[in-house]
Tab-separated table of C-alpha atoms in Angstrom:
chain	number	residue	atom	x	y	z
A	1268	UNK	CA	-43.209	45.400	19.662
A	1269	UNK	CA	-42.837	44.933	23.400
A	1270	UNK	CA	-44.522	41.595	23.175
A	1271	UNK	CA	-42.095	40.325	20.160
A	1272	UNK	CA	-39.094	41.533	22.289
A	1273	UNK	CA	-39.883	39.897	25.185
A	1274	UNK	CA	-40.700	36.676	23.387
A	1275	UNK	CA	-37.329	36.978	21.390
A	1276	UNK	CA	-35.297	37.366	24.990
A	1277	UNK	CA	-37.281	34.445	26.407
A	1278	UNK	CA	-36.065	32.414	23.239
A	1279	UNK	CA	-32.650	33.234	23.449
A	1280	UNK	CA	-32.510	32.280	27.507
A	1281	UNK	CA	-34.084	28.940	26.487
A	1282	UNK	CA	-31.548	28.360	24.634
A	1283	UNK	CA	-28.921	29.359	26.919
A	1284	UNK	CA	-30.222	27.629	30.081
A	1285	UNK	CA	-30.471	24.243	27.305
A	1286	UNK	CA	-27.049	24.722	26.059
A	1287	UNK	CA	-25.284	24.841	29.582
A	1288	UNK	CA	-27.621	21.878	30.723
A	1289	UNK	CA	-25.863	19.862	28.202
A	1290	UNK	CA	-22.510	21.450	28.556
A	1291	UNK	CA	-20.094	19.707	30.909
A	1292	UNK	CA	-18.823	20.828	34.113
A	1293	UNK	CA	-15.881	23.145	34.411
A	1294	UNK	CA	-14.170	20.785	36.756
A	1295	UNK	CA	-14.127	18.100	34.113
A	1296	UNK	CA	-11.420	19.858	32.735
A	1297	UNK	CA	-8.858	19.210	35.867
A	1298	UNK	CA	-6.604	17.141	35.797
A	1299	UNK	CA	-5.038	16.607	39.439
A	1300	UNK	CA	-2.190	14.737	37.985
A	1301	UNK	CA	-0.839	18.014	36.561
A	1302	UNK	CA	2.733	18.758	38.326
A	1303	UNK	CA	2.862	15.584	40.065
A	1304	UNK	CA	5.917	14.384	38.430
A	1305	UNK	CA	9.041	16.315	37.790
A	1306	UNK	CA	9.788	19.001	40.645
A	1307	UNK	CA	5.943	20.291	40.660
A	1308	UNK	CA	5.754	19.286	44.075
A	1309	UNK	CA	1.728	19.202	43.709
A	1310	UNK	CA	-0.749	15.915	45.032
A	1311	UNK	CA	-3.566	14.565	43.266
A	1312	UNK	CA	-5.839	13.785	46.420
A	1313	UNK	CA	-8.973	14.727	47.350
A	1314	UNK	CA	-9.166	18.734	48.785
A	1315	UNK	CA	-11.735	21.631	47.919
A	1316	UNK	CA	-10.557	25.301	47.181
A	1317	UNK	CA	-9.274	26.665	50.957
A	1318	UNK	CA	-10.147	23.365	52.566
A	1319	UNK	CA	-8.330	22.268	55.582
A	1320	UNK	CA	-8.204	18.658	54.259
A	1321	UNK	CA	-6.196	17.617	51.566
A	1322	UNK	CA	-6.851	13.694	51.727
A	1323	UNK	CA	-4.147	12.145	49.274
A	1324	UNK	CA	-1.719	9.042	48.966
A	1325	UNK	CA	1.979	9.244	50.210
A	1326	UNK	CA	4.676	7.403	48.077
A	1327	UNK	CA	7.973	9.062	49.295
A	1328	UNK	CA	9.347	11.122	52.105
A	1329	UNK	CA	12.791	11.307	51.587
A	1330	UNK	CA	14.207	14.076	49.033
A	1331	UNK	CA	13.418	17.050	47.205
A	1332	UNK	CA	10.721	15.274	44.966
A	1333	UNK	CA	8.851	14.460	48.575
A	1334	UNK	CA	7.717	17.881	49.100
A	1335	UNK	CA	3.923	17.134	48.449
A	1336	UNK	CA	4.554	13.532	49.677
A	1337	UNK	CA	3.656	12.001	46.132
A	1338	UNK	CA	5.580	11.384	42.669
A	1339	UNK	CA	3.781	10.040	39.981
A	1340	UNK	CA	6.470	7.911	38.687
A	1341	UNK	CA	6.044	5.871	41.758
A	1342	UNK	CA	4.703	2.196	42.154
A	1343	UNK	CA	4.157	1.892	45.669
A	1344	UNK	CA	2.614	3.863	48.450
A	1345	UNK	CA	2.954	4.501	51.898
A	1346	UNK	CA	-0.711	5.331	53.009
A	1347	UNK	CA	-3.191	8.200	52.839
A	1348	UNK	CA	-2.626	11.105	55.078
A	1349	UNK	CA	-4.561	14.422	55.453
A	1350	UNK	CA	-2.950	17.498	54.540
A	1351	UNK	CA	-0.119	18.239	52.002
A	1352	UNK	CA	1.570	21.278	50.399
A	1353	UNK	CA	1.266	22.177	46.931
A	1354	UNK	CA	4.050	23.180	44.927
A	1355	UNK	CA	5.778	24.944	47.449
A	1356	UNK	CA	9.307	23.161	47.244
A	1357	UNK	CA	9.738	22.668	50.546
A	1358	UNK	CA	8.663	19.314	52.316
A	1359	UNK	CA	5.966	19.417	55.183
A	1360	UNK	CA	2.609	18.466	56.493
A	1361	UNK	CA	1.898	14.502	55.469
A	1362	UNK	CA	-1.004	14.095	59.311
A	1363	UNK	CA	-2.415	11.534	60.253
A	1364	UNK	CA	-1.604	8.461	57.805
A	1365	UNK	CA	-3.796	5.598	57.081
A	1366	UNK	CA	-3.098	2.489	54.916
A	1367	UNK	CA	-5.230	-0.393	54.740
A	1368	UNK	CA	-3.922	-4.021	54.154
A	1369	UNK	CA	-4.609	-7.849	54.508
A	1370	UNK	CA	-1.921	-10.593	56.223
A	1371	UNK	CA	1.125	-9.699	57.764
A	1372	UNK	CA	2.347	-6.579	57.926
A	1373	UNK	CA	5.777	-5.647	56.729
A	1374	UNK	CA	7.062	-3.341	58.912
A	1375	UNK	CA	10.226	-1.176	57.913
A	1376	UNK	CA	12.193	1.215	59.166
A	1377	UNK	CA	13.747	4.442	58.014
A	1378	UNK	CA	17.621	5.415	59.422
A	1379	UNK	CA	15.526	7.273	62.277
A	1380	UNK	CA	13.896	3.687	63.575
A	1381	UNK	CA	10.324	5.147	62.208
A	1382	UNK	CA	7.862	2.316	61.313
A	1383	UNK	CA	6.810	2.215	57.855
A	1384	UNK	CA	4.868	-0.033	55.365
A	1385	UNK	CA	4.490	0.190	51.546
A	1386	UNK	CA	1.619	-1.394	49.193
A	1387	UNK	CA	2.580	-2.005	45.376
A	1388	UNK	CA	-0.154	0.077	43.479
A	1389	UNK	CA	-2.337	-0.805	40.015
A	1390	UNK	CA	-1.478	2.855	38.204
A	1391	UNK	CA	-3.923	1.490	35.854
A	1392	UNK	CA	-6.829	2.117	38.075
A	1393	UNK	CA	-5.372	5.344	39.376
A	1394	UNK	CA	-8.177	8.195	39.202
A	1395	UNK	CA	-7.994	11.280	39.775
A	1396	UNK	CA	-10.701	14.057	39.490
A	1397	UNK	CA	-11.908	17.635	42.029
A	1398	UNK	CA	-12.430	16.425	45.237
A	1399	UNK	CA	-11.733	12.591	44.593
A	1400	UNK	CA	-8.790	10.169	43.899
A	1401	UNK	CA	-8.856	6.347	43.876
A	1402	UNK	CA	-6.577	3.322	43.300
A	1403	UNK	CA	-6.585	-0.547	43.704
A	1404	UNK	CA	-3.492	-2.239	46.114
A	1405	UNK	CA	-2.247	-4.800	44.062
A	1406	UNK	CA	-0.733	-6.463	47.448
A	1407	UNK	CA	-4.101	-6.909	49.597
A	1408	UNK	CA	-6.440	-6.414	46.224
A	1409	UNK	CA	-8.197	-3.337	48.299
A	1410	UNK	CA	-9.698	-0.398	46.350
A	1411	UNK	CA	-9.318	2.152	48.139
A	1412	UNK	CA	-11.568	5.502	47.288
A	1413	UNK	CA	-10.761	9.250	49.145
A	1414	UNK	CA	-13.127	12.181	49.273
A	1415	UNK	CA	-13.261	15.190	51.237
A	1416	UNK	CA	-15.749	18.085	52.824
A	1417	UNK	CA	-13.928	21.117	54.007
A	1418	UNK	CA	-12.409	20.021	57.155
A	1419	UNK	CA	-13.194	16.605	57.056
A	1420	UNK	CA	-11.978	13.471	54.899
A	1421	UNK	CA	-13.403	10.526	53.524
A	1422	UNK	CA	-12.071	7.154	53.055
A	1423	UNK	CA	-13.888	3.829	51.422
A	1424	UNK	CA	-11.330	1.033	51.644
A	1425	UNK	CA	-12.998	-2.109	49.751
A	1426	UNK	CA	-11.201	-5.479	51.147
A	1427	UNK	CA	-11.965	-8.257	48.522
A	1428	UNK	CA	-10.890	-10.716	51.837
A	1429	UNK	CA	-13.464	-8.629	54.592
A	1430	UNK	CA	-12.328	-10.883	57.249
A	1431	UNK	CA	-8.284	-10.234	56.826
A	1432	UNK	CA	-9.107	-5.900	56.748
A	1433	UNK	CA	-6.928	-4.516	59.037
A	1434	UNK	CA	-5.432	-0.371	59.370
A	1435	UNK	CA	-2.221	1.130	59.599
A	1436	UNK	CA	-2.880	4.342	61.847
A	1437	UNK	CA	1.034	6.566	61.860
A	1438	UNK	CA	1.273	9.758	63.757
A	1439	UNK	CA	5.408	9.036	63.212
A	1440	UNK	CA	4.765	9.551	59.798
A	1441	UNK	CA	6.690	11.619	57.795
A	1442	UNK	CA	7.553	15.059	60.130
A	1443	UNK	CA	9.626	14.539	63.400
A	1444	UNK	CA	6.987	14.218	66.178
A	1445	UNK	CA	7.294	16.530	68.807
A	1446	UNK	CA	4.297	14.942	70.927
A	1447	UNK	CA	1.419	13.183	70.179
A	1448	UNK	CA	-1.706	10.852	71.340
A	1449	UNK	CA	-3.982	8.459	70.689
A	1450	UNK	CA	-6.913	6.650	72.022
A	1451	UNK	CA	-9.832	4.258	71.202
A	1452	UNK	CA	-13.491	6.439	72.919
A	1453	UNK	CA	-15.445	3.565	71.771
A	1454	UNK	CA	-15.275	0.859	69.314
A	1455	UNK	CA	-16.000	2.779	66.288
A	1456	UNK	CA	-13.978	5.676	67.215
A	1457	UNK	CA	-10.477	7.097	67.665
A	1458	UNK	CA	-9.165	10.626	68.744
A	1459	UNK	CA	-5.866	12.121	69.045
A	1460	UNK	CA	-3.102	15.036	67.921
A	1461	UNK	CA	0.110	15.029	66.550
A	1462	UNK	CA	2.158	18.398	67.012
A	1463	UNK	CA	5.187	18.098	64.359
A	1464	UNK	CA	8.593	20.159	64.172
A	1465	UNK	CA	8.843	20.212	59.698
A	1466	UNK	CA	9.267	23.591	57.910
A	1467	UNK	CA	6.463	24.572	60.716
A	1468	UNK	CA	8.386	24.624	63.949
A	1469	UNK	CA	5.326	23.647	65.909
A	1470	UNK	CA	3.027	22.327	64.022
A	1471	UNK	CA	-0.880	21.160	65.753
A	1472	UNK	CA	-3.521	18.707	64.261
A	1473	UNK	CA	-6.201	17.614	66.454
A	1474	UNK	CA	-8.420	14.497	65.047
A	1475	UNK	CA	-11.203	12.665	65.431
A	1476	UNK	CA	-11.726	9.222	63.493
A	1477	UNK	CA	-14.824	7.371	63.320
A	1478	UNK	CA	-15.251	3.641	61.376
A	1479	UNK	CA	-18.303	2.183	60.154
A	1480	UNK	CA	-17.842	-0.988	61.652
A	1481	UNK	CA	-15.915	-2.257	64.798
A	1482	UNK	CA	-12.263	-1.532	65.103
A	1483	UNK	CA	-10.100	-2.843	67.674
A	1484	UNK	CA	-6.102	-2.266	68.323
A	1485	UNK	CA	-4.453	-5.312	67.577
A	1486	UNK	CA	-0.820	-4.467	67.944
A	1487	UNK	CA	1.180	-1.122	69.262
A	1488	UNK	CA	4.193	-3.039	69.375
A	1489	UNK	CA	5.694	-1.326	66.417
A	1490	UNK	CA	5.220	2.084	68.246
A	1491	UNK	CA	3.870	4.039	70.530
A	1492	UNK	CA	1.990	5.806	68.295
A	1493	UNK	CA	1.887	3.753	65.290
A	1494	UNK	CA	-0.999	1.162	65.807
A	1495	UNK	CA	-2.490	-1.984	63.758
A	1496	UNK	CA	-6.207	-2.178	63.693
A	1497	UNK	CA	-8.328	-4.924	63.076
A	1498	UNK	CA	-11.935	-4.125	61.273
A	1499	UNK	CA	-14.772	-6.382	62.327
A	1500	UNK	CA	-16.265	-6.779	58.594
A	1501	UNK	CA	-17.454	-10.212	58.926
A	1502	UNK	CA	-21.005	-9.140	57.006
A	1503	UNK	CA	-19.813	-6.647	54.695
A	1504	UNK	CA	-17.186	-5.516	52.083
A	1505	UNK	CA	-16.640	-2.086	52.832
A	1506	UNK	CA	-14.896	-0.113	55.607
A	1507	UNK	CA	-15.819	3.765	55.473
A	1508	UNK	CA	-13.624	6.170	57.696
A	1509	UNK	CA	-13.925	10.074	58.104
A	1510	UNK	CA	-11.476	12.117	59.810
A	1511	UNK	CA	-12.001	15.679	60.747
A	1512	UNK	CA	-9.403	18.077	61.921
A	1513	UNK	CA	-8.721	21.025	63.445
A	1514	UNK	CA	-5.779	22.850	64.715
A	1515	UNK	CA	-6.907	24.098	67.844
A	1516	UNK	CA	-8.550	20.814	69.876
A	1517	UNK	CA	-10.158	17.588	69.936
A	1518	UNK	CA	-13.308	18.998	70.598
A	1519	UNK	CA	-12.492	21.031	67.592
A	1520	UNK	CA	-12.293	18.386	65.403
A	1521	UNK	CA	-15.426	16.491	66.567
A	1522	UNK	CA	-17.297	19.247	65.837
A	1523	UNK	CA	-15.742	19.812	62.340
């Protein structure tokens, strides 16, 4: 009886273990989109349950709809920066912005004199899924693909023109900047902080940015801290980028 019993439970975990093997993930199931429209005031970037990164693309910062720093409704984008609010109504956060691009850029500025440039977006590529988001620029043809760890984020911008890849690196962005920095270590690497007055009165983030291939400031003419880069991708397609953070230090963030 004992032997029948056993070989009955053994059966009926076989089958169990089989049936979640084929069953999809959980996380299929989200859709990151949700509440990005209307007055959600939710993102659809790339962020991991109580990460300190939440990697996702800007469209707006002006008005109520801004609060997360993205509406879906929108055609055009102002960059990728690292941490956002979610669905909290009230507008904040939006560190440490990055947009790729090709030619010459077209700087604009807000009623404050801040620097800004937008890129007309292919919706039709936008994707969206846990811990990813990706979308092609229709104005430099660059897809550009976010991911995330914890504390750190990911960026793969693809340049269909390698030669033309240049960066758009904003610490003005979005919050008035109480103080801020930011210097090349090497050519592959860029540090800095931007402490921000928003709906946190003194807001810190301390980064660290390191490129896989050779970067080099090409203009800070636009402002102090609002820099051009220039990517030296003369051999390859791909420029990969990963931030990490922290709120206390630099030396924080390198090791994060």
């Amino acid at each position: 009886m004992m032997k029948t019993t056993l070989i009955i439970v053994s059966f009926l975990y076989s089958l169990a273990f089989i049936s979640a093997q084929n069953s999809p993930s959980l996380s299929s199931y989200v859709n990151p989109f949700i509440g990005t429209g209307g007055t959600g005031h939710t993102f659809p970037g790339a962020t991991l349950p109580h990460g300190m990164v939440q990697l996702s693309p800007d469209t707006r910062t002006e008005g109520w709809e801004s609060c997360a720093g993205y509406y879906y409704s929108d055609k055009e984008i102002l960059g990728f920066s690292h941490t956002h609010l979610s669905g909290t109504g009230v507008p904040d956060l939006g560190d440490i912005l990055v947009l790729p691009f090709t030619g010459t850029p077209q700087i604009q500025r807000y009623s404050n004199n801040k620097p800004y440039i937008k890129s007309s977006i292919d919706k039709k590529t936008e994707q969206a899924k846990p811990g990813y988001y990706s979308v092609e620029l229709q104005d430099s043809k660059i897809k550009a693909e976010l991911s995330c760890t914890d504390r750190v984020g990911w960026h793969r911008y693809s340049f269909q023109d390698p030669p033309d890849s240049k960066i758009f690196l904003d610490l003005q962005h979005r919050d008035e900047l109480i103080e801020a920095s930011l210097q090349t270590t090497n050519n592959r690497e860029i540090t800095g902080y931007r402490i921000s007055k928003g709906w946190a009165r003194k807001q810190h983030v301390y980064f660290v940015m390191q490129f896989s291939a050779d970067v080099e400031v090409i203009d800070q003419s636009i402002g102090k801290y609002s820099w051009i880069l220039k990517a030296n991708l003369t051999d390859k397609k791909s420029l990969l980028i990963k931030v990490g953070i922290s709120p206390v230090s630099v030396e924080g963030a390198r090791k994060n």
